[in-house]
Amino acid sequence: MFPILRKILREIIATSSDKSGTRGNGAGKGKQGIDDIAAETIQATMGIALDHHRAGRLLEAETICRQVMQVDPDHPDALHMLGVIAHQARMNELAVELIGKAVRHRPSNPDFLHNLGSAYRELRQLDEALACYDKALAIRPGFIETLNNRGNVLQDLKRYPEALASYEKAVTINPNYAVAHLNIGTCRLLTGDFVRGLPEYEWRWQSEFLLSGRRDFSQPLWLGKESIAGKTILLHAEQGLGDAIQFARYVQAVAREGAKAILEIQPSLKALLSGVAGVHQVVSRGEPLPDFDFHCPLLSLPLAFGTRPETIPATIPYLHASAAKVRRWEERLGRGNVLNVGIAWSGRPEHPNDRNRSMALSKFAALENPDIRLVSLQKEVHPADAKVLEANGGIRHFGPELEDFSDTAALVSLMDLVISVDTSVAHLAGALGKPVWILLPSAPDWRWLTDREDSAWYPTVRLFRQPAPGDWESVIGRVKYELLLVDS
């Protein structure tokens, strides 16, 4: 749907710019669409568009907005809705232009200002986003969605106490506002406050972002209070592949409690995680589950064990590659008197922060060096990156030959160094005990904490952080320099 919307929305702004700018009175003749609708009925028509939009029928909503703009080219509600649709289609420059026009016609509308702020944030124009949110709150002080989003921008700006204050004001107004509670949790975790952050992180199960992953078992949830000695506990993956790899380290701690640990994970991880110390049985998601007495999501295990930054179980390696697969991949890779550097430049596009954490392969290509063999550790690549691979014979790429993560683990084990953005490959390399450089956005995930180059989770990790939002060039420049030192 989005490619169609992008094409249509580009046409809208081109058409809109050709209009005279005079508000139509609905009296025009000979036009198609709904130009014969009287001006006083346009608002009712926009109500129909709103119903379509709320139901997710974006094309229908867009069509009605275009028809309204044939009658009234500057109708604020139509401009605003088209801007929101552009934002949903990740066309944020257009979203800013359309919603900005709506705001100029209706500057005291807090909803317009809120959505304009959201589009600015997607463009990493954080000061502009913050200004929009502040204006919206000046008009509607109890606007909890704006308080929450304002907190997000402040966190992006590394103004953590102010971010927490904004989130906390939202939950003071609505104590059950789950997403703000979750953001309080992640902000506290990011700054190393696990004592207060981990309990708030449990609100993820009430938020719209992770609600679909919630499991409603009849067996009780275990968060460390009950004895599990002699019991069977199901530990289940809840988010991405990297999360499952990272928090599988707690299986051994569960086993030390005297429990049988059943690990349910994504199918592509089954072979790899079957070797985790302390695991009794590994089940792929979708397979029948054995009987169990308790369950715990993997990312709730730090809370169950009262983890603090200084008590993170960071003994590595806790994952191991198959010796047979290592031999097979050694033959496939071939030998050579070069430094083998594995690279991973992007994660899954569905990840909510993928726009910030991933980069184009073309940026990684700057690391090429005659004394270095760059090896792609990604199974799947975006179409644009595939073209770079085709045009660039200096990067080895195996793609579909990586059947699952046990293959990726074997290939990683043959690397002298792994350089990766914040994705599953980074966690895999860290869990295998390989040297890994992780390239982080300016606003990183909470598990990397703030202002440090090492990782509390993986002793062999070195962190390279963006100095400013979107500035991968500086990061790659520093990595390129550090690579020369390694190779010398």
mmCIF file of N, CA, C and O in Angstrom, residues 237 239-246 248 263 265-276 282 284 318-326 328-329 343-344 346-348 357 376-380 399-414 418 420-432 434 458:
data_model
loop_
_atom_site.group_PDB
_atom_site.id
_atom_site.type_symbol
_atom_site.label_atom_id
_atom_site.label_comp_id
_atom_site.label_asym_id
_atom_site.label_seq_id
_atom_site.Cartn_x
_atom_site.Cartn_y
_atom_site.Cartn_z
ATOM 1 N N ALA A 237 10.983 -16.439 24.262
ATOM 2 C CA ALA A 237 11.408 -15.239 23.545
ATOM 3 C C ALA A 237 10.195 -14.360 23.292
ATOM 4 O O ALA A 237 9.103 -14.849 23.040
ATOM 5 N N GLN A 239 10.708 -10.746 21.847
ATOM 6 C CA GLN A 239 10.939 -9.654 20.910
ATOM 7 C C GLN A 239 11.781 -10.154 19.742
ATOM 8 O O GLN A 239 11.396 -11.095 19.063
ATOM 9 N N GLY A 240 12.939 -9.557 19.499
ATOM 10 C CA GLY A 240 13.715 -9.909 18.324
ATOM 11 C C GLY A 240 14.710 -11.030 18.564
ATOM 12 O O GLY A 240 14.869 -11.529 19.693
ATOM 13 N N LEU A 241 15.409 -11.409 17.504
ATOM 14 C CA LEU A 241 16.408 -12.469 17.582
ATOM 15 C C LEU A 241 17.563 -12.069 18.486
ATOM 16 O O LEU A 241 18.055 -12.881 19.280
ATOM 17 N N GLY A 242 18.001 -10.821 18.378
ATOM 18 C CA GLY A 242 19.087 -10.350 19.230
ATOM 19 C C GLY A 242 18.719 -10.393 20.704
ATOM 20 O O GLY A 242 19.557 -10.722 21.550
ATOM 21 N N ASP A 243 17.466 -10.064 21.018
ATOM 22 C CA ASP A 243 17.013 -10.106 22.399
ATOM 23 C C ASP A 243 17.080 -11.530 22.940
ATOM 24 O O ASP A 243 17.495 -11.764 24.082
ATOM 25 N N ALA A 244 16.647 -12.491 22.125
ATOM 26 C CA ALA A 244 16.683 -13.889 22.551
ATOM 27 C C ALA A 244 18.114 -14.340 22.809
ATOM 28 O O ALA A 244 18.406 -15.030 23.800
ATOM 29 N N ILE A 245 19.031 -13.961 21.923
ATOM 30 C CA ILE A 245 20.437 -14.325 22.101
ATOM 31 C C ILE A 245 20.997 -13.680 23.370
ATOM 32 O O ILE A 245 21.679 -14.317 24.172
ATOM 33 N N GLN A 246 20.701 -12.419 23.582
ATOM 34 C CA GLN A 246 21.259 -11.701 24.721
ATOM 35 C C GLN A 246 20.786 -12.269 26.055
ATOM 36 O O GLN A 246 21.593 -12.457 26.974
ATOM 37 N N ALA A 248 19.345 -15.211 26.678
ATOM 38 C CA ALA A 248 19.498 -16.655 26.891
ATOM 39 C C ALA A 248 20.571 -16.936 27.937
ATOM 40 O O ALA A 248 20.622 -18.034 28.500
ATOM 41 N N LEU A 263 13.223 -23.711 26.926
ATOM 42 C CA LEU A 263 13.452 -22.464 26.198
ATOM 43 C C LEU A 263 12.676 -22.498 24.893
ATOM 44 O O LEU A 263 12.906 -23.358 24.047
ATOM 45 N N ILE A 265 11.984 -20.462 21.528
ATOM 46 C CA ILE A 265 12.577 -19.371 20.763
ATOM 47 C C ILE A 265 12.184 -19.471 19.285
ATOM 48 O O ILE A 265 11.484 -20.392 18.866
ATOM 49 N N GLN A 266 12.623 -18.493 18.508
ATOM 50 C CA GLN A 266 12.346 -18.463 17.081
ATOM 51 C C GLN A 266 13.035 -19.662 16.405
ATOM 52 O O GLN A 266 14.131 -20.066 16.812
ATOM 53 N N PRO A 267 12.408 -20.234 15.379
ATOM 54 C CA PRO A 267 12.968 -21.436 14.733
ATOM 55 C C PRO A 267 14.412 -21.276 14.274
ATOM 56 O O PRO A 267 15.206 -22.211 14.368
ATOM 57 N N SER A 268 14.788 -20.091 13.781
ATOM 58 C CA SER A 268 16.147 -19.905 13.255
ATOM 59 C C SER A 268 17.215 -19.946 14.347
ATOM 60 O O SER A 268 18.410 -20.017 14.052
ATOM 61 N N LEU A 269 16.791 -19.906 15.618
ATOM 62 C CA LEU A 269 17.744 -19.940 16.725
ATOM 63 C C LEU A 269 17.816 -21.305 17.406
ATOM 64 O O LEU A 269 18.652 -21.503 18.293
ATOM 65 N N LYS A 270 16.954 -22.244 17.020
ATOM 66 C CA LYS A 270 16.836 -23.491 17.770
ATOM 67 C C LYS A 270 18.149 -24.261 17.825
ATOM 68 O O LYS A 270 18.597 -24.678 18.896
ATOM 69 N N ALA A 271 18.782 -24.458 16.691
ATOM 70 C CA ALA A 271 20.025 -25.236 16.674
ATOM 71 C C ALA A 271 21.108 -24.550 17.495
ATOM 72 O O ALA A 271 21.847 -25.200 18.242
ATOM 73 N N LEU A 272 21.211 -23.246 17.375
ATOM 74 C CA LEU A 272 22.246 -22.497 18.090
ATOM 75 C C LEU A 272 22.038 -22.543 19.598
ATOM 76 O O LEU A 272 22.963 -22.829 20.363
ATOM 77 N N LEU A 273 20.806 -22.273 20.051
ATOM 78 C CA LEU A 273 20.551 -22.145 21.486
ATOM 79 C C LEU A 273 20.364 -23.487 22.182
ATOM 80 O O LEU A 273 20.262 -23.536 23.415
ATOM 81 N N SER A 274 20.330 -24.573 21.422
ATOM 82 C CA SER A 274 20.241 -25.892 22.056
ATOM 83 C C SER A 274 21.488 -26.196 22.879
ATOM 84 O O SER A 274 21.458 -27.076 23.749
ATOM 85 N N GLY A 275 22.557 -25.466 22.638
ATOM 86 C CA GLY A 275 23.787 -25.696 23.381
ATOM 87 C C GLY A 275 23.971 -24.784 24.577
ATOM 88 O O GLY A 275 25.034 -24.813 25.212
ATOM 89 N N VAL A 276 22.978 -23.972 24.927
ATOM 90 C CA VAL A 276 23.102 -23.072 26.081
ATOM 91 C C VAL A 276 23.200 -23.894 27.362
ATOM 92 O O VAL A 276 22.406 -24.824 27.586
ATOM 93 N N VAL A 282 14.809 -27.264 24.212
ATOM 94 C CA VAL A 282 14.580 -26.085 23.367
ATOM 95 C C VAL A 282 13.452 -26.393 22.403
ATOM 96 O O VAL A 282 13.438 -27.438 21.748
ATOM 97 N N SER A 284 10.959 -24.702 19.287
ATOM 98 C CA SER A 284 10.705 -23.607 18.357
ATOM 99 C C SER A 284 9.310 -23.050 18.582
ATOM 100 O O SER A 284 8.372 -23.800 18.880
ATOM 101 N N TYR A 318 28.964 -17.899 26.106
ATOM 102 C CA TYR A 318 27.901 -18.795 26.554
ATOM 103 C C TYR A 318 27.189 -19.444 25.368
ATOM 104 O O TYR A 318 26.287 -20.251 25.553
ATOM 105 N N LEU A 319 27.621 -19.094 24.160
ATOM 106 C CA LEU A 319 27.191 -19.791 22.954
ATOM 107 C C LEU A 319 28.429 -20.326 22.231
ATOM 108 O O LEU A 319 29.525 -19.750 22.343
ATOM 109 N N HIS A 320 28.243 -21.418 21.485
ATOM 110 C CA HIS A 320 29.360 -22.037 20.789
ATOM 111 C C HIS A 320 28.896 -22.477 19.402
ATOM 112 O O HIS A 320 27.782 -22.971 19.233
ATOM 113 N N ALA A 321 29.785 -22.292 18.429
ATOM 114 C CA ALA A 321 29.492 -22.730 17.067
ATOM 115 C C ALA A 321 29.756 -24.225 16.934
ATOM 116 O O ALA A 321 30.637 -24.779 17.604
ATOM 117 N N SER A 322 29.005 -24.850 16.056
ATOM 118 C CA SER A 322 29.218 -26.272 15.743
ATOM 119 C C SER A 322 30.571 -26.455 15.067
ATOM 120 O O SER A 322 30.884 -25.784 14.079
ATOM 121 N N ALA A 323 31.384 -27.381 15.598
ATOM 122 C CA ALA A 323 32.710 -27.618 15.026
ATOM 123 C C ALA A 323 32.611 -28.076 13.576
ATOM 124 O O ALA A 323 33.414 -27.659 12.730
ATOM 125 N N ALA A 324 31.625 -28.919 13.290
ATOM 126 C CA ALA A 324 31.457 -29.399 11.915
ATOM 127 C C ALA A 324 31.116 -28.253 10.978
ATOM 128 O O ALA A 324 31.636 -28.172 9.853
ATOM 129 N N LYS A 325 30.263 -27.355 11.431
ATOM 130 C CA LYS A 325 29.894 -26.219 10.581
ATOM 131 C C LYS A 325 31.056 -25.246 10.431
ATOM 132 O O LYS A 325 31.224 -24.620 9.375
ATOM 133 N N VAL A 326 31.854 -25.102 11.467
ATOM 134 C CA VAL A 326 33.018 -24.228 11.358
ATOM 135 C C VAL A 326 33.948 -24.754 10.272
ATOM 136 O O VAL A 326 34.448 -23.982 9.432
ATOM 137 N N ARG A 328 33.150 -26.610 7.709
ATOM 138 C CA ARG A 328 32.520 -26.430 6.399
ATOM 139 C C ARG A 328 32.648 -24.982 5.936
ATOM 140 O O ARG A 328 32.946 -24.720 4.760
ATOM 141 N N TRP A 329 32.436 -24.044 6.852
ATOM 142 C CA TRP A 329 32.511 -22.634 6.466
ATOM 143 C C TRP A 329 33.952 -22.187 6.250
ATOM 144 O O TRP A 329 34.217 -21.272 5.463
ATOM 145 N N ILE A 343 30.781 -8.072 8.736
ATOM 146 C CA ILE A 343 30.012 -6.822 8.836
ATOM 147 C C ILE A 343 28.511 -7.103 8.779
ATOM 148 O O ILE A 343 28.054 -8.020 8.106
ATOM 149 N N ALA A 344 27.776 -6.301 9.523
ATOM 150 C CA ALA A 344 26.310 -6.304 9.471
ATOM 151 C C ALA A 344 25.868 -4.857 9.596
ATOM 152 O O ALA A 344 26.211 -4.190 10.575
ATOM 153 N N SER A 346 22.518 -3.588 8.782
ATOM 154 C CA SER A 346 21.096 -3.256 8.956
ATOM 155 C C SER A 346 20.379 -4.380 9.675
ATOM 156 O O SER A 346 20.797 -5.539 9.638
ATOM 157 N N GLY A 347 19.279 -3.998 10.340
ATOM 158 C CA GLY A 347 18.425 -4.964 11.016
ATOM 159 C C GLY A 347 17.125 -5.135 10.271
ATOM 160 O O GLY A 347 16.979 -4.692 9.132
ATOM 161 N N ARG A 348 16.171 -5.754 10.944
ATOM 162 C CA ARG A 348 14.882 -5.978 10.287
ATOM 163 C C ARG A 348 14.137 -4.642 10.185
ATOM 164 O O ARG A 348 14.069 -3.872 11.141
ATOM 165 N N ARG A 357 18.953 2.885 13.726
ATOM 166 C CA ARG A 357 20.046 1.956 14.031
ATOM 167 C C ARG A 357 20.719 1.386 12.776
ATOM 168 O O ARG A 357 21.852 0.940 12.837
ATOM 169 N N SER A 376 30.139 -10.281 4.570
ATOM 170 C CA SER A 376 28.774 -9.994 4.984
ATOM 171 C C SER A 376 28.261 -11.120 5.879
ATOM 172 O O SER A 376 28.365 -12.299 5.539
ATOM 173 N N LEU A 377 27.698 -10.748 7.019
ATOM 174 C CA LEU A 377 27.122 -11.718 7.946
ATOM 175 C C LEU A 377 25.602 -11.673 7.908
ATOM 176 O O LEU A 377 24.947 -12.215 8.792
ATOM 177 N N GLN A 378 25.053 -11.047 6.887
ATOM 178 C CA GLN A 378 23.607 -10.903 6.765
ATOM 179 C C GLN A 378 23.046 -11.924 5.785
ATOM 180 O O GLN A 378 23.586 -12.121 4.702
ATOM 181 N N LYS A 379 21.947 -12.513 6.193
ATOM 182 C CA LYS A 379 21.267 -13.460 5.313
ATOM 183 C C LYS A 379 20.457 -12.723 4.260
ATOM 184 O O LYS A 379 20.461 -13.069 3.085
ATOM 185 N N GLU A 380 19.745 -11.686 4.694
ATOM 186 C CA GLU A 380 18.892 -10.915 3.798
ATOM 187 C C GLU A 380 19.395 -9.489 3.707
ATOM 188 O O GLU A 380 19.905 -8.934 4.690
ATOM 189 N N GLY A 399 24.527 -14.926 1.841
ATOM 190 C CA GLY A 399 23.064 -14.849 1.785
ATOM 191 C C GLY A 399 22.339 -16.130 2.138
ATOM 192 O O GLY A 399 22.416 -16.609 3.274
ATOM 193 N N PRO A 400 21.629 -16.727 1.161
ATOM 194 C CA PRO A 400 20.802 -17.907 1.424
ATOM 195 C C PRO A 400 21.581 -19.122 1.941
ATOM 196 O O PRO A 400 20.978 -20.040 2.499
ATOM 197 N N GLU A 401 22.906 -19.132 1.771
ATOM 198 C CA GLU A 401 23.697 -20.247 2.295
ATOM 199 C C GLU A 401 23.686 -20.278 3.822
ATOM 200 O O GLU A 401 23.976 -21.314 4.429
ATOM 201 N N LEU A 402 23.368 -19.146 4.440
ATOM 202 C CA LEU A 402 23.233 -19.095 5.895
ATOM 203 C C LEU A 402 21.831 -19.587 6.243
ATOM 204 O O LEU A 402 20.870 -18.815 6.283
ATOM 205 N N GLU A 403 21.708 -20.880 6.481
ATOM 206 C CA GLU A 403 20.372 -21.459 6.670
ATOM 207 C C GLU A 403 19.735 -21.011 7.973
ATOM 208 O O GLU A 403 18.532 -20.767 8.037
ATOM 209 N N ASP A 404 20.501 -20.950 9.038
ATOM 210 C CA ASP A 404 19.987 -20.451 10.311
ATOM 211 C C ASP A 404 21.158 -19.866 11.095
ATOM 212 O O ASP A 404 22.272 -19.727 10.573
ATOM 213 N N PHE A 405 20.912 -19.517 12.369
ATOM 214 C CA PHE A 405 21.956 -18.834 13.121
ATOM 215 C C PHE A 405 23.109 -19.742 13.520
ATOM 216 O O PHE A 405 24.175 -19.254 13.910
ATOM 217 N N SER A 406 22.954 -21.047 13.422
ATOM 218 C CA SER A 406 24.105 -21.918 13.668
ATOM 219 C C SER A 406 25.123 -21.761 12.547
ATOM 220 O O SER A 406 26.334 -21.848 12.780
ATOM 221 N N ASP A 407 24.661 -21.501 11.327
ATOM 222 C CA ASP A 407 25.582 -21.200 10.229
ATOM 223 C C ASP A 407 26.244 -19.846 10.442
ATOM 224 O O ASP A 407 27.461 -19.692 10.244
ATOM 225 N N THR A 408 25.449 -18.858 10.829
ATOM 226 C CA THR A 408 26.020 -17.532 11.066
ATOM 227 C C THR A 408 27.047 -17.583 12.185
ATOM 228 O O THR A 408 28.108 -16.948 12.101
ATOM 229 N N ALA A 409 26.765 -18.368 13.228
ATOM 230 C CA ALA A 409 27.712 -18.500 14.336
ATOM 231 C C ALA A 409 29.028 -19.104 13.866
ATOM 232 O O ALA A 409 30.112 -18.672 14.282
ATOM 233 N N ALA A 410 28.952 -20.106 12.992
ATOM 234 C CA ALA A 410 30.170 -20.729 12.473
ATOM 235 C C ALA A 410 30.980 -19.731 11.656
ATOM 236 O O ALA A 410 32.216 -19.661 11.775
ATOM 237 N N LEU A 411 30.302 -18.939 10.830
ATOM 238 C CA LEU A 411 31.004 -17.937 10.024
ATOM 239 C C LEU A 411 31.605 -16.855 10.913
ATOM 240 O O LEU A 411 32.750 -16.430 10.710
ATOM 241 N N VAL A 412 30.851 -16.419 11.919
ATOM 242 C CA VAL A 412 31.355 -15.407 12.858
ATOM 243 C C VAL A 412 32.602 -15.918 13.570
ATOM 244 O O VAL A 412 33.574 -15.170 13.789
ATOM 245 N N SER A 413 32.617 -17.201 13.925
ATOM 246 C CA SER A 413 33.764 -17.755 14.657
ATOM 247 C C SER A 413 35.053 -17.707 13.843
ATOM 248 O O SER A 413 36.154 -17.778 14.407
ATOM 249 N N LEU A 414 34.935 -17.576 12.524
ATOM 250 C CA LEU A 414 36.104 -17.494 11.658
ATOM 251 C C LEU A 414 36.586 -16.065 11.438
ATOM 252 O O LEU A 414 37.586 -15.839 10.757
ATOM 253 N N VAL A 418 34.318 -8.476 14.239
ATOM 254 C CA VAL A 418 32.980 -8.223 13.695
ATOM 255 C C VAL A 418 32.648 -6.752 13.920
ATOM 256 O O VAL A 418 32.868 -6.215 15.016
ATOM 257 N N SER A 420 29.368 -4.251 13.505
ATOM 258 C CA SER A 420 27.928 -4.388 13.281
ATOM 259 C C SER A 420 27.169 -3.222 13.878
ATOM 260 O O SER A 420 27.578 -2.651 14.899
ATOM 261 N N VAL A 421 26.053 -2.878 13.257
ATOM 262 C CA VAL A 421 25.092 -1.998 13.904
ATOM 263 C C VAL A 421 24.385 -2.810 14.985
ATOM 264 O O VAL A 421 24.645 -4.013 15.161
ATOM 265 N N ASP A 422 23.499 -2.171 15.709
ATOM 266 C CA ASP A 422 22.815 -2.818 16.834
ATOM 267 C C ASP A 422 21.751 -3.784 16.304
ATOM 268 O O ASP A 422 20.574 -3.448 16.204
ATOM 269 N N THR A 423 22.171 -4.981 15.992
ATOM 270 C CA THR A 423 21.257 -5.993 15.486
ATOM 271 C C THR A 423 21.692 -7.357 16.010
ATOM 272 O O THR A 423 22.645 -7.466 16.782
ATOM 273 N N SER A 424 21.004 -8.414 15.585
ATOM 274 C CA SER A 424 21.233 -9.741 16.155
ATOM 275 C C SER A 424 22.662 -10.228 15.976
ATOM 276 O O SER A 424 23.197 -10.937 16.835
ATOM 277 N N VAL A 425 23.302 -9.875 14.869
ATOM 278 C CA VAL A 425 24.681 -10.306 14.622
ATOM 279 C C VAL A 425 25.615 -9.777 15.705
ATOM 280 O O VAL A 425 26.539 -10.476 16.146
ATOM 281 N N ALA A 426 25.389 -8.555 16.163
ATOM 282 C CA ALA A 426 26.219 -7.983 17.224
ATOM 283 C C ALA A 426 26.095 -8.811 18.499
ATOM 284 O O ALA A 426 27.092 -9.114 19.165
ATOM 285 N N HIS A 427 24.866 -9.178 18.852
ATOM 286 C CA HIS A 427 24.654 -10.000 20.050
ATOM 287 C C HIS A 427 25.268 -11.384 19.885
ATOM 288 O O HIS A 427 25.853 -11.941 20.823
ATOM 289 N N LEU A 428 25.139 -11.944 18.695
ATOM 290 C CA LEU A 428 25.703 -13.263 18.438
ATOM 291 C C LEU A 428 27.220 -13.242 18.613
ATOM 292 O O LEU A 428 27.800 -14.109 19.283
ATOM 293 N N ALA A 429 27.871 -12.259 18.010
ATOM 294 C CA ALA A 429 29.329 -12.165 18.127
ATOM 295 C C ALA A 429 29.751 -11.975 19.576
ATOM 296 O O ALA A 429 30.726 -12.581 20.039
ATOM 297 N N GLY A 430 29.021 -11.137 20.302
ATOM 298 C CA GLY A 430 29.339 -10.925 21.712
ATOM 299 C C GLY A 430 29.166 -12.183 22.540
ATOM 300 O O GLY A 430 29.988 -12.497 23.407
ATOM 301 N N ALA A 431 28.087 -12.934 22.281
ATOM 302 C CA ALA A 431 27.822 -14.162 23.031
ATOM 303 C C ALA A 431 28.839 -15.249 22.717
ATOM 304 O O ALA A 431 29.112 -16.125 23.540
ATOM 305 N N LEU A 432 29.418 -15.203 21.507
ATOM 306 C CA LEU A 432 30.456 -16.163 21.117
ATOM 307 C C LEU A 432 31.834 -15.754 21.629
ATOM 308 O O LEU A 432 32.812 -16.503 21.472
ATOM 309 N N LYS A 434 33.620 -13.175 20.522
ATOM 310 C CA LYS A 434 34.450 -12.599 19.466
ATOM 311 C C LYS A 434 34.610 -11.089 19.690
ATOM 312 O O LYS A 434 33.699 -10.431 20.203
ATOM 313 N N TYR A 458 28.696 -7.656 27.319
ATOM 314 C CA TYR A 458 29.651 -8.434 26.534
ATOM 315 C C TYR A 458 31.053 -7.844 26.717
ATOM 316 O O TYR A 458 31.343 -6.750 26.207
#
